[in-house]
Short mmCIF file of N, CA and C in Angstrom, two decimals:
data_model
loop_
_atom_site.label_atom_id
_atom_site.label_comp_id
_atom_site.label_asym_id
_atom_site.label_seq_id
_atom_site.Cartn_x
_atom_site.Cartn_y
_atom_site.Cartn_z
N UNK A 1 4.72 58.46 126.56
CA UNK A 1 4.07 58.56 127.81
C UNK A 1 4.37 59.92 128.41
N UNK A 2 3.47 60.35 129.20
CA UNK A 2 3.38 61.45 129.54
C UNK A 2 3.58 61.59 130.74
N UNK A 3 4.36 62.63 131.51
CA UNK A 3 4.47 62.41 133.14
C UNK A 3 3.36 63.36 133.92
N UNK A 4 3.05 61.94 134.72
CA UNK A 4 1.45 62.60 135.47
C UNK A 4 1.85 64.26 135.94
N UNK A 5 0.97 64.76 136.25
CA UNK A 5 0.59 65.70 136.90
C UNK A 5 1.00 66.22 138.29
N UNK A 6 1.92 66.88 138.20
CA UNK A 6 1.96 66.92 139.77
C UNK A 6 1.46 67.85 140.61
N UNK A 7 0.73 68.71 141.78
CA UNK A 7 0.84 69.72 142.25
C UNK A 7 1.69 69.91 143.63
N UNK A 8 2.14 71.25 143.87
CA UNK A 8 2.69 71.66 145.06
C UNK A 8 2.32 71.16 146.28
N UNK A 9 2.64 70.42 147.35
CA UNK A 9 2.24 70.57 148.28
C UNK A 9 1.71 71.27 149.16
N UNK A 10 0.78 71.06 149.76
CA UNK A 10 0.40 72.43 150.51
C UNK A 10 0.05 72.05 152.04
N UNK A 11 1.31 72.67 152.97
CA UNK A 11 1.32 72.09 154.47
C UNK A 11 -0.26 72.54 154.84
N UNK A 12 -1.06 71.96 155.75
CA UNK A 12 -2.42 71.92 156.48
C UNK A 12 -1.81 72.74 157.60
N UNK A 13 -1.51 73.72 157.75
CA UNK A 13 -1.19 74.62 158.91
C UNK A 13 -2.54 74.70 159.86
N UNK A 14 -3.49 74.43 159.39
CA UNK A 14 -4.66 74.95 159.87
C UNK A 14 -4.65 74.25 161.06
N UNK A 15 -4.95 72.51 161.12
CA UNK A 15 -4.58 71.67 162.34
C UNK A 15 -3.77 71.68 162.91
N UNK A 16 -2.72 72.22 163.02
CA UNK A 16 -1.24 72.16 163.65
C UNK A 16 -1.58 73.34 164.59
N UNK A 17 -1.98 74.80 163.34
CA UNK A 17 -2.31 75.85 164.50
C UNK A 17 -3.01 75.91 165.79
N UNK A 18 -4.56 75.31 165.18
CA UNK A 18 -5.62 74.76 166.40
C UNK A 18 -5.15 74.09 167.27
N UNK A 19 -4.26 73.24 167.00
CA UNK A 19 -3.80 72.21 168.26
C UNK A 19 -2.50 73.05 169.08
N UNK A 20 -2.19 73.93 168.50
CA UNK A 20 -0.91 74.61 169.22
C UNK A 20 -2.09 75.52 170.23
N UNK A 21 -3.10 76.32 169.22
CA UNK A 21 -3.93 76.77 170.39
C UNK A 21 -4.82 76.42 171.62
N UNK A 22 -5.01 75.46 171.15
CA UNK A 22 -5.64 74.39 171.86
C UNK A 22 -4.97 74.16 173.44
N UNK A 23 -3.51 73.65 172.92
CA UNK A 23 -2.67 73.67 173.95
C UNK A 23 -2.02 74.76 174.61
N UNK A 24 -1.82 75.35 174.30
CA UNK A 24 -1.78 77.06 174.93
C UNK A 24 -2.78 77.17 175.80
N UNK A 25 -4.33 77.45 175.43
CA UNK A 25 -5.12 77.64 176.03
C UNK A 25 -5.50 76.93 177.40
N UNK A 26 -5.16 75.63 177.05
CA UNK A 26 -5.32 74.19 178.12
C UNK A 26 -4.02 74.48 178.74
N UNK A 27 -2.90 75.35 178.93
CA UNK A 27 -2.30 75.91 179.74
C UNK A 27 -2.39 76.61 181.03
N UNK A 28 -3.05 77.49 179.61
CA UNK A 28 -3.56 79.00 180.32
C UNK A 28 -4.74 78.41 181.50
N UNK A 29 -5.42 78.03 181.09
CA UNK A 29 -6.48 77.25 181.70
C UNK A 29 -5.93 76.59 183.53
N UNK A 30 -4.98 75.89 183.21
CA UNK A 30 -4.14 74.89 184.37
C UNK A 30 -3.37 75.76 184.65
N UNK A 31 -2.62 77.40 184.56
CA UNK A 31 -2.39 77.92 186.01
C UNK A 31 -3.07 78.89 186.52
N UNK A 32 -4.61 79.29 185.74
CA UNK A 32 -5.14 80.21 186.22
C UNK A 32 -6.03 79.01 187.06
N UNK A 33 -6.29 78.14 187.23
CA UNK A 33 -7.16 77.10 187.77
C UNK A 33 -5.97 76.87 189.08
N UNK A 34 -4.54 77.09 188.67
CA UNK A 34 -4.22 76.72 189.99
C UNK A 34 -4.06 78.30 190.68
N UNK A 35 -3.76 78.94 190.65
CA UNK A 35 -3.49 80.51 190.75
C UNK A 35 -5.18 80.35 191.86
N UNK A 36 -6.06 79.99 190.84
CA UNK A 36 -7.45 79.94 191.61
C UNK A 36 -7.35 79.25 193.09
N UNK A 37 -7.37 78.36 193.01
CA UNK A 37 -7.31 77.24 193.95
C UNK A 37 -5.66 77.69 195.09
N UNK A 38 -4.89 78.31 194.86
CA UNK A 38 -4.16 79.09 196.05
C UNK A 38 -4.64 80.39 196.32
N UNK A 39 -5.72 81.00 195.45
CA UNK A 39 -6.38 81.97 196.30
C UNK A 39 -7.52 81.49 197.21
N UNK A 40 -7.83 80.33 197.51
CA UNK A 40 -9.55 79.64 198.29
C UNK A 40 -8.49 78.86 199.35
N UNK A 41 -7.33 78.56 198.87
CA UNK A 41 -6.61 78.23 200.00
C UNK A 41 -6.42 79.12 201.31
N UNK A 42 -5.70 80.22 200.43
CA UNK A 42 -5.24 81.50 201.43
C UNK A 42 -6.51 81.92 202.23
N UNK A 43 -7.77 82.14 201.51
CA UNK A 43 -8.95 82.27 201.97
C UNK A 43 -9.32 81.97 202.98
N UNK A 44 -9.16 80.43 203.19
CA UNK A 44 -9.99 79.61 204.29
C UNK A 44 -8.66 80.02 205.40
N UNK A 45 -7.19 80.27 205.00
CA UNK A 45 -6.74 80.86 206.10
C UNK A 45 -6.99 81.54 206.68
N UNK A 46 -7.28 82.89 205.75
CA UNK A 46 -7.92 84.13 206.35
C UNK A 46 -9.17 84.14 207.26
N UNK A 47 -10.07 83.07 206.41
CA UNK A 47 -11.01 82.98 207.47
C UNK A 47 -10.93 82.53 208.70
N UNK A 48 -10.08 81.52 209.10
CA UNK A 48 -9.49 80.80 209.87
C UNK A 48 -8.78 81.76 211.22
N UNK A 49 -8.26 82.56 210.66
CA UNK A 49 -8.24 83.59 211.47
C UNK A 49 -9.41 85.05 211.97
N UNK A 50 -10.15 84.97 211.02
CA UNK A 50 -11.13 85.60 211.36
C UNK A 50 -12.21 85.19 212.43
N UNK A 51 -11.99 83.96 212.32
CA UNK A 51 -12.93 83.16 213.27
C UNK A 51 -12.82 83.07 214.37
N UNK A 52 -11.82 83.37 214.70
CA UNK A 52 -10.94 83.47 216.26
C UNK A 52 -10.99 84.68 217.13
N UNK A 53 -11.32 85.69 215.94
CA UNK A 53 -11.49 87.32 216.07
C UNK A 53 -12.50 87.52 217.20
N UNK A 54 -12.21 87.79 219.01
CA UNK A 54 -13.30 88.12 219.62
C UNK A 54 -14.20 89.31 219.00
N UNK A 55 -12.88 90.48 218.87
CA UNK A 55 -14.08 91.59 218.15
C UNK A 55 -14.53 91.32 216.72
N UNK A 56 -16.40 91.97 216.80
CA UNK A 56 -16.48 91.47 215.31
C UNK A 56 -16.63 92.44 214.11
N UNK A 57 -16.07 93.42 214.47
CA UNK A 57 -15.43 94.38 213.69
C UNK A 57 -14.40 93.99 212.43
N UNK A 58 -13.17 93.32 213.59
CA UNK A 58 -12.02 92.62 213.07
C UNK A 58 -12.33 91.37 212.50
N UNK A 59 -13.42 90.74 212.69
CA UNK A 59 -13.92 89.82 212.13
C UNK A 59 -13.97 89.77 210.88
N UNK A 60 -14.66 91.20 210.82
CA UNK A 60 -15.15 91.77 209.38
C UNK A 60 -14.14 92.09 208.69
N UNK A 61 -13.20 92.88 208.73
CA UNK A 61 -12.46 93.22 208.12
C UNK A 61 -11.25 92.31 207.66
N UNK A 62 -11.73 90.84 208.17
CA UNK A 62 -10.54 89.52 207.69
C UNK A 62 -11.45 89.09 206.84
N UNK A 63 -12.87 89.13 207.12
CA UNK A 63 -13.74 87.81 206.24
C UNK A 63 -13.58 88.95 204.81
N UNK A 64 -13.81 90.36 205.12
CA UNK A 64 -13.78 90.61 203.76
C UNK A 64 -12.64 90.49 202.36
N UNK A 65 -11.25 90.66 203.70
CA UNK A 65 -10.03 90.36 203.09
C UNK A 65 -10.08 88.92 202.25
N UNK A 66 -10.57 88.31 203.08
CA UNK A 66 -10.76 86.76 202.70
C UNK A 66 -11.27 86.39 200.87
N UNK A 67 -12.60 87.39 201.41
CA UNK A 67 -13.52 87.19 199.93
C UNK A 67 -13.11 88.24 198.87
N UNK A 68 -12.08 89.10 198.84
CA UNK A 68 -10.75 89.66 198.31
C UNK A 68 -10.19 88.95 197.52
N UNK A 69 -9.72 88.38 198.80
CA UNK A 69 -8.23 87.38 197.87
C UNK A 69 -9.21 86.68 197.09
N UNK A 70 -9.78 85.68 197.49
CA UNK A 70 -10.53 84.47 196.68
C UNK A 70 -10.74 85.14 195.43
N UNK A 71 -11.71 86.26 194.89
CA UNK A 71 -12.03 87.14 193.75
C UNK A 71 -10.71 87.72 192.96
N UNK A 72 -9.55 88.20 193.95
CA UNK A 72 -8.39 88.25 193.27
C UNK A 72 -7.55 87.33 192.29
N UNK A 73 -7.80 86.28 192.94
CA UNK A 73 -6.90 85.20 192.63
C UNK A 73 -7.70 84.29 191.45
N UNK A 74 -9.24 84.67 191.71
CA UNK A 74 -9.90 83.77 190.57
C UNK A 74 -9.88 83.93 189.30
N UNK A 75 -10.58 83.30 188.30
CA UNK A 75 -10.49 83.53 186.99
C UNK A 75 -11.19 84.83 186.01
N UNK A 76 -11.84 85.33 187.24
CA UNK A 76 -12.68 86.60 186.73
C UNK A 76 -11.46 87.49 187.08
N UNK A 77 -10.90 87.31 187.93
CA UNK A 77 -9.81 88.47 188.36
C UNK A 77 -8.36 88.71 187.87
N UNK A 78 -7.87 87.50 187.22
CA UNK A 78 -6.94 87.30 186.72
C UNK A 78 -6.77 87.34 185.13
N UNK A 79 -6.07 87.42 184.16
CA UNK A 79 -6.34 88.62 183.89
C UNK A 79 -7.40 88.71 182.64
N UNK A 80 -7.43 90.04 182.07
CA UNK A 80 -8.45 89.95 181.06
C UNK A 80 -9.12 91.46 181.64
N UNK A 81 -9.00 91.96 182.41
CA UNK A 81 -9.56 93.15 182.34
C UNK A 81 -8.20 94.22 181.90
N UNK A 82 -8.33 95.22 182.79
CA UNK A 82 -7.12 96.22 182.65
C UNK A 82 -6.01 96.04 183.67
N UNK A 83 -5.67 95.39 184.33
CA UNK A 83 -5.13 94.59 185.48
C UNK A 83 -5.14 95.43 186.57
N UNK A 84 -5.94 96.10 186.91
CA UNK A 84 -6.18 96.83 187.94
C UNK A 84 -7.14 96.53 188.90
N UNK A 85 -6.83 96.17 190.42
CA UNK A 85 -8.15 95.71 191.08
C UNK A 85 -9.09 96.78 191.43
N UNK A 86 -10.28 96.48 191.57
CA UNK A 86 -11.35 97.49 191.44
C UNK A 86 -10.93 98.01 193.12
N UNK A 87 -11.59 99.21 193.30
CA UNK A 87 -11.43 99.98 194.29
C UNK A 87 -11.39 99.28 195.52
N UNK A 88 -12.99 98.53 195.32
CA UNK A 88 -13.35 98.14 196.70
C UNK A 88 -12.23 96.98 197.15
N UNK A 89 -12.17 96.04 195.92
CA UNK A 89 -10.87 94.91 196.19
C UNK A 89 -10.03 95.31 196.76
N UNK A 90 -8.94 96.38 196.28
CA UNK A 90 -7.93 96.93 196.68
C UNK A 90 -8.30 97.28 198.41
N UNK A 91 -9.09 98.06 198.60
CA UNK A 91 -9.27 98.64 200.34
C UNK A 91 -9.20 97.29 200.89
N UNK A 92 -9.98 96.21 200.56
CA UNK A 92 -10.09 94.91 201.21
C UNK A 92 -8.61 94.18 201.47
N UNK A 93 -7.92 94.75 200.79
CA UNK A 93 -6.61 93.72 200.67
C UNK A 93 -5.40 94.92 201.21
N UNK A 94 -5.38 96.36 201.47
CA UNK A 94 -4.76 97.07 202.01
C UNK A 94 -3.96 96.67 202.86
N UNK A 95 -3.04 97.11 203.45
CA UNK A 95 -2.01 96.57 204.23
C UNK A 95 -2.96 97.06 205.78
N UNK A 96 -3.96 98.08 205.92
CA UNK A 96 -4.82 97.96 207.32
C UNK A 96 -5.36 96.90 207.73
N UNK A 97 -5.11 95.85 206.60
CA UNK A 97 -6.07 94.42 207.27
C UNK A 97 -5.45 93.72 208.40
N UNK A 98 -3.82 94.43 208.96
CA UNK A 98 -3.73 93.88 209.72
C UNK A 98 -3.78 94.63 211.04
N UNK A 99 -4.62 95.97 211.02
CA UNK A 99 -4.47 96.72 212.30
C UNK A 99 -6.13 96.36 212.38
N UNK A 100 -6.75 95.87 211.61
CA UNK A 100 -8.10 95.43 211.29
C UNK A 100 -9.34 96.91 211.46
N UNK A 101 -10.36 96.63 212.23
CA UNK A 101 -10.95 98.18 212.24
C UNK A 101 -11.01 99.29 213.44
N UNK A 102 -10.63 100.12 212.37
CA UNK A 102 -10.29 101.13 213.53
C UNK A 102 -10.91 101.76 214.38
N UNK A 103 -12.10 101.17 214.64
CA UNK A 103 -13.76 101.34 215.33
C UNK A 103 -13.39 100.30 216.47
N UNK A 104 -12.19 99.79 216.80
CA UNK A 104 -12.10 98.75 217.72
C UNK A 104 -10.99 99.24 218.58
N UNK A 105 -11.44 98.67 219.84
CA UNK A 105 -10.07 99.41 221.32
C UNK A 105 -8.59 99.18 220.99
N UNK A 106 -8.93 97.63 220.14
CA UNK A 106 -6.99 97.26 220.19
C UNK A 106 -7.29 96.68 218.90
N UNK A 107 -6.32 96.36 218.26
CA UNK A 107 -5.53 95.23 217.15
C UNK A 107 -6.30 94.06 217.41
N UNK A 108 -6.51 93.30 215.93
CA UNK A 108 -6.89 91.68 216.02
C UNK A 108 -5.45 90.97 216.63
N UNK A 109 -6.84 89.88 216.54
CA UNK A 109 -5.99 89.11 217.81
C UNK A 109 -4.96 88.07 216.86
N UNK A 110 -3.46 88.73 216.63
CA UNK A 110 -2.60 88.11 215.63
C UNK A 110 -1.42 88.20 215.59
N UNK A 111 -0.67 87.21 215.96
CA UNK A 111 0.95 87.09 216.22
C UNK A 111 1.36 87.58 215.10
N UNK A 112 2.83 88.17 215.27
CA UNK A 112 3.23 88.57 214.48
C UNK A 112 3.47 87.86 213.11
N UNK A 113 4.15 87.03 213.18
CA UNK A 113 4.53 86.27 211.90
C UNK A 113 2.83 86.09 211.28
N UNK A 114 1.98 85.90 211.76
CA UNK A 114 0.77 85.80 211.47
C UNK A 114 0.06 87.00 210.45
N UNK A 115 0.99 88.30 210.86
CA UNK A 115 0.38 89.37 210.40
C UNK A 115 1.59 89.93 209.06
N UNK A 116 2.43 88.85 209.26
CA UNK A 116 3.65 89.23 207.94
C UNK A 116 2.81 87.94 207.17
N UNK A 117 2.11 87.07 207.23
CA UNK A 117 2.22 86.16 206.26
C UNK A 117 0.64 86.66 205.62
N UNK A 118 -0.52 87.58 206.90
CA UNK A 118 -1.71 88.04 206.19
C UNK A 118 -1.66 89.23 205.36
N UNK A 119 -0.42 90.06 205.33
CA UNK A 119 0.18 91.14 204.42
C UNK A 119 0.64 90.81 203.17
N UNK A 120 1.54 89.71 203.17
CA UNK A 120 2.06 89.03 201.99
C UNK A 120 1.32 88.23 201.51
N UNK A 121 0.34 87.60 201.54
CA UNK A 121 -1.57 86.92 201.24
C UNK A 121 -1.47 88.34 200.30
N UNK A 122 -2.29 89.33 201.29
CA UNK A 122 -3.15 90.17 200.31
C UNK A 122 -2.16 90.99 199.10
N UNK A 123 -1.15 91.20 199.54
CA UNK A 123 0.04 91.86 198.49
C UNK A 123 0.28 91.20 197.47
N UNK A 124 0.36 89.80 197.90
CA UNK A 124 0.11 88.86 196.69
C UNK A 124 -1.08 88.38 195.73
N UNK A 125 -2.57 88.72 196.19
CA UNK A 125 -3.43 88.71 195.73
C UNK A 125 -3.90 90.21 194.86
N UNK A 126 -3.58 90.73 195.15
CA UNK A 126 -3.58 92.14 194.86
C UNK A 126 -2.35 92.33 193.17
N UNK A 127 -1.46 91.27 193.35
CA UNK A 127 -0.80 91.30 192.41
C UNK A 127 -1.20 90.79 190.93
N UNK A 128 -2.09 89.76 191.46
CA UNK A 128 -2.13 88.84 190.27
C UNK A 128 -3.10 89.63 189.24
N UNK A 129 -4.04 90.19 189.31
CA UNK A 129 -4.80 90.91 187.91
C UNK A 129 -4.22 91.68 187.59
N UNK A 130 -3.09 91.44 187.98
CA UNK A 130 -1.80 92.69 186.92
C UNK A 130 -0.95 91.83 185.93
N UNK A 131 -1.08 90.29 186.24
CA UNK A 131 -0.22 89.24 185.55
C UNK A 131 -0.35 89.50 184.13
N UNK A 132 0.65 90.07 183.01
CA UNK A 132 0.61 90.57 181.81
C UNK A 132 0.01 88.64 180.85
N UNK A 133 -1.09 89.12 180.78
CA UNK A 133 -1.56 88.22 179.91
C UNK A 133 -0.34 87.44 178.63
N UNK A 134 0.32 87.76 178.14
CA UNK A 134 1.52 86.97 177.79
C UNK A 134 2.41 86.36 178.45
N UNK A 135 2.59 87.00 179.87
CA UNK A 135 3.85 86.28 180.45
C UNK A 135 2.74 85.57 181.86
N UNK A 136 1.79 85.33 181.70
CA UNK A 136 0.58 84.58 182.25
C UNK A 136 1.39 83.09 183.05
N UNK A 137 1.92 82.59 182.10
CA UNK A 137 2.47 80.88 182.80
C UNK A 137 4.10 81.52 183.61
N UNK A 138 4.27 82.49 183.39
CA UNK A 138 5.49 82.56 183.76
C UNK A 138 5.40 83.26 185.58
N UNK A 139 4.33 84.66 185.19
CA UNK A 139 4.04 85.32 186.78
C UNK A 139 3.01 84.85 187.70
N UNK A 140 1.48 84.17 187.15
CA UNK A 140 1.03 83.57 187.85
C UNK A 140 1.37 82.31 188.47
N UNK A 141 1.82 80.93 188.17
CA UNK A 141 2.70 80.19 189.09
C UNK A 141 3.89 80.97 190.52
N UNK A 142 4.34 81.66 189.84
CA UNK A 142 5.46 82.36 191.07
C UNK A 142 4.41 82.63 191.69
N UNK A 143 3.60 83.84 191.69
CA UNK A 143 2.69 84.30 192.59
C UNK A 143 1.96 83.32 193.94
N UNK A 144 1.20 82.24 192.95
CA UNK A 144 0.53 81.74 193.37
C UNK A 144 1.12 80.25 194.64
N UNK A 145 2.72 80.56 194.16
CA UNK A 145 3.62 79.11 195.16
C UNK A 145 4.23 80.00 196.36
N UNK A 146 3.96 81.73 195.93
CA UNK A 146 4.39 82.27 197.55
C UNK A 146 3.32 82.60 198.19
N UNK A 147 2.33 82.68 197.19
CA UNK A 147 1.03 82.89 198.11
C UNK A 147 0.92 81.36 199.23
N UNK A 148 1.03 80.41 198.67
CA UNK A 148 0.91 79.25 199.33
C UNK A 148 2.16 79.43 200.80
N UNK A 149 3.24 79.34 200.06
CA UNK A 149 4.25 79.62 201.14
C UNK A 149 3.70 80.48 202.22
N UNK A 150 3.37 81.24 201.50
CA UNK A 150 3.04 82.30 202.71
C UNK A 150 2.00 82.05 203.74
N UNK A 151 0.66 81.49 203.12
CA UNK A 151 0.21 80.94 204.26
C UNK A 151 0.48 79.84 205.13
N UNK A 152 1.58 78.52 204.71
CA UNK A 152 2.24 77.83 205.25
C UNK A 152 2.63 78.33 206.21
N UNK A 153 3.73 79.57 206.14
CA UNK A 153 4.80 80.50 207.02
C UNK A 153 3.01 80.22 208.00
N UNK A 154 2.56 81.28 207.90
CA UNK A 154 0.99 81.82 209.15
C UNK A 154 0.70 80.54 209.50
N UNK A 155 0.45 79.52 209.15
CA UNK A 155 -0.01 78.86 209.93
C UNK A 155 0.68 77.93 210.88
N UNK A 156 2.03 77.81 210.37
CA UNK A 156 3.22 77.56 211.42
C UNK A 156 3.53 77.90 212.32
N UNK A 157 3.28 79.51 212.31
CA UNK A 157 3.66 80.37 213.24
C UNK A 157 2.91 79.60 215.00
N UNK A 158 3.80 79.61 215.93
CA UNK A 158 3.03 79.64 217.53
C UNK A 158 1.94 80.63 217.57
N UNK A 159 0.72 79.64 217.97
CA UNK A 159 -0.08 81.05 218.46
C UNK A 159 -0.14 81.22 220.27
N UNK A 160 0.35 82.10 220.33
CA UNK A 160 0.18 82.35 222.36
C UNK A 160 0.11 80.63 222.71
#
């Protein structure tokens, strides 16, 4: 009698890989989806304060901040380009958003802590299309739990 035949095993790496990518991706997916969703948060803050804005100068220059962050923080903005925000983003999210426009007699109408938590919004939105696509689960979460904090802080704040 003769002993059957045997061949080498050969591990199926192929399914194991797909499903490792799979899950990676369905990661990546769930904190740029949340990263998203604390930039429409911060947003409706911003707007929230814009709305209050007698002048509508300063109006403008929150609603645009507003639609800033939201584009910052979303999935087009995060990352995948060169992590650099485009020009116009960047002016929108400048640290002038809180002296608002300078075509106006005085300052928006914004308590202080109000105007440390709409600085740290856009500084933080401004950050995230820089999030190094590898360390993706590691800098977008941080980002996106002080962005939250931060508008917590603003909206806590006393207003007059």
């Amino acid at each position: 009698m003769t002993d059957p035949i045997t061949f080498p095993r050969v591990e199926d790496t192929g399914d194991s890989e797909d499903q490792e990518q799979r899950e990676q991706q369905h990661a990546v997916n769930k904190v740029l989806a949340e990263a998203s969703e604390a930039g429409r948060r911060a947003a409706g803050w911003v707007r929230e304060l814009a709305a209050r804005q007698a002048e509508g100068r300063h109006r403008t220059v929150l609603e645009r901040a507003a639609d800033a962050i939201e584009q910052a923080a979303s999935r087009e903005g995060v990352p995948g380009g060169d992590g650099q925000l485009a020009e116009e983003l960047a002016y929108d999210l400048a640290a002038g958003v809180v002296t608002g426009s300078p075509y106006a007699q005085a300052l928006p109408d914004l308590v202080m802590g109000e105007r440390i938590a709409l600085i740290t919004v856009c500084a933080l939105a401004a950050a995230m299309p820089g999030t190094v696509l590898g360390e993706l689960e590691r800098e977008l979460p941080a980002l996106a739990a002080t962005m939250d904090a931060a508008v917590t802080a603003g909206q806590t704040v006393p207003y007059r």
